[in-house]
């Protein structure tokens, strides 16, 4: 996970955060760092790479420039060339049938973390 005790609020104010955020009550930087990192798992292997990408300016995603859907033979060719096929269905649906060599990472739960690790 990317943090702990994360709010579901879409926005907040500094005043609200100072009044309600446990970590902002820390008296100094060292205490703050200990509070927010205690019990956190190590960052996944892809984290540094993604953090660097996230700092770069990029064009907004343009759906008109999206790649065309692949045909079945193109998918098989891509897999043979080393691509990883991620099947986002539930494990139950995946168990009923899937393409050989597909990796099941259901969209529920920790999808982003697991998909990033693949």
Short mmCIF file of C-alpha atoms in Angstrom, two decimals:
data_model
loop_
_atom_site.label_atom_id
_atom_site.label_comp_id
_atom_site.label_asym_id
_atom_site.label_seq_id
_atom_site.Cartn_x
_atom_site.Cartn_y
_atom_site.Cartn_z
CA UNK A 1 0.00 0.00 0.00
CA UNK A 2 1.06 3.59 -0.49
CA UNK A 3 0.25 4.73 3.02
CA UNK A 4 -1.78 4.02 6.12
CA UNK A 5 -4.90 5.57 7.58
CA UNK A 6 -5.60 7.16 4.20
CA UNK A 7 -8.74 9.25 4.00
CA UNK A 8 -11.48 8.59 1.48
CA UNK A 9 -12.12 12.35 1.26
CA UNK A 10 -11.62 13.81 -2.20
CA UNK A 11 -10.24 17.04 -0.73
CA UNK A 12 -9.38 18.65 2.57
CA UNK A 13 -7.90 21.80 4.06
CA UNK A 14 -4.69 22.26 6.02
CA UNK A 15 -6.81 23.28 9.01
CA UNK A 16 -8.83 20.05 8.88
CA UNK A 17 -5.68 17.99 8.44
CA UNK A 18 -3.92 19.67 11.36
CA UNK A 19 -6.98 18.99 13.52
CA UNK A 20 -7.59 15.36 12.49
CA UNK A 21 -4.44 13.84 10.99
CA UNK A 22 -2.57 11.85 13.65
CA UNK A 23 0.78 12.28 11.91
CA UNK A 24 0.56 16.05 11.81
CA UNK A 25 0.46 16.09 15.61
CA UNK A 26 4.07 14.90 15.72
CA UNK A 27 6.33 17.37 17.52
CA UNK A 28 9.26 16.96 15.09
CA UNK A 29 10.28 15.51 11.73
CA UNK A 30 11.82 12.33 13.17
CA UNK A 31 8.64 11.48 15.09
CA UNK A 32 6.54 12.23 11.99
CA UNK A 33 8.70 9.92 9.85
CA UNK A 34 8.45 7.12 12.42
CA UNK A 35 4.67 7.50 12.66
CA UNK A 36 4.01 7.33 8.92
CA UNK A 37 6.49 4.55 8.11
CA UNK A 38 6.03 2.23 11.11
CA UNK A 39 4.59 -1.11 10.05
CA UNK A 40 4.71 -0.29 6.34
CA UNK A 41 5.93 -3.08 4.03
CA UNK A 42 8.96 -2.38 1.85
CA UNK A 43 8.23 -0.53 -1.38
CA UNK A 44 7.58 -2.87 -4.32
CA UNK A 45 10.38 -3.33 -6.86
CA UNK A 46 8.73 -1.12 -9.47
CA UNK A 47 8.23 1.82 -7.09
CA UNK A 48 11.38 3.83 -7.87
CA UNK A 49 10.88 3.42 -11.62
CA UNK A 50 7.25 4.58 -11.36
CA UNK A 51 8.17 7.48 -9.08
CA UNK A 52 10.67 8.73 -11.67
CA UNK A 53 8.07 8.41 -14.45
CA UNK A 54 5.49 10.26 -12.35
CA UNK A 55 7.79 13.27 -12.05
CA UNK A 56 8.17 13.68 -15.81
CA UNK A 57 5.90 15.88 -17.88
CA UNK A 58 3.88 13.82 -20.33
CA UNK A 59 1.07 14.49 -22.72
CA UNK A 60 -2.40 13.72 -21.49
CA UNK A 61 -3.76 10.36 -22.57
CA UNK A 62 -5.48 10.80 -25.89
CA UNK A 63 -7.98 8.03 -26.52
CA UNK A 64 -7.79 8.74 -30.25
CA UNK A 65 -4.13 7.67 -30.14
CA UNK A 66 -4.79 4.42 -28.29
CA UNK A 67 -3.41 1.31 -29.99
CA UNK A 68 -5.85 -0.78 -31.96
CA UNK A 69 -7.32 -3.88 -30.36
CA UNK A 70 -5.19 -6.95 -30.98
CA UNK A 71 -6.39 -10.02 -32.83
CA UNK A 72 -6.05 -13.44 -31.24
CA UNK A 73 -3.00 -14.33 -33.40
CA UNK A 74 -1.39 -10.99 -32.47
CA UNK A 75 -1.93 -11.71 -28.77
CA UNK A 76 -0.31 -15.14 -29.12
CA UNK A 77 2.59 -13.62 -31.05
CA UNK A 78 3.09 -10.98 -28.37
CA UNK A 79 3.08 -13.63 -25.63
CA UNK A 80 5.63 -15.68 -27.60
CA UNK A 81 7.79 -12.54 -27.82
CA UNK A 82 7.73 -12.14 -24.03
CA UNK A 83 4.64 -10.03 -23.34
CA UNK A 84 2.69 -10.83 -20.20
CA UNK A 85 -1.06 -11.26 -20.64
CA UNK A 86 -2.88 -10.07 -17.52
CA UNK A 87 -6.42 -11.38 -17.10
CA UNK A 88 -8.30 -9.00 -14.81
CA UNK A 89 -11.30 -11.22 -14.16
CA UNK A 90 -12.05 -12.73 -10.77
CA UNK A 91 -10.17 -15.92 -9.84
CA UNK A 92 -13.44 -17.86 -10.14
CA UNK A 93 -14.02 -16.66 -13.71
CA UNK A 94 -10.37 -17.25 -14.60
CA UNK A 95 -10.63 -20.84 -13.32
CA UNK A 96 -13.49 -21.51 -15.75
CA UNK A 97 -11.19 -20.91 -18.71
CA UNK A 98 -8.36 -18.66 -19.83
CA UNK A 99 -5.61 -18.34 -22.41
CA UNK A 100 -2.56 -20.45 -21.74
CA UNK A 101 0.21 -18.47 -19.99
CA UNK A 102 -2.22 -15.74 -18.89
CA UNK A 103 -1.64 -14.36 -15.40
CA UNK A 104 -4.72 -13.76 -13.27
CA UNK A 105 -4.70 -10.53 -11.30
CA UNK A 106 -8.30 -9.73 -10.42
CA UNK A 107 -9.35 -6.09 -10.52
CA UNK A 108 -10.55 -6.29 -6.92
CA UNK A 109 -8.11 -5.76 -4.08
CA UNK A 110 -4.48 -4.81 -4.70
CA UNK A 111 -4.57 -4.92 -8.50
CA UNK A 112 -2.14 -2.02 -9.13
CA UNK A 113 0.51 -3.41 -6.79
CA UNK A 114 0.32 -6.95 -8.15
CA UNK A 115 0.13 -5.87 -11.81
CA UNK A 116 3.08 -3.54 -11.27
CA UNK A 117 5.09 -6.45 -9.89
CA UNK A 118 4.48 -8.54 -13.00
#
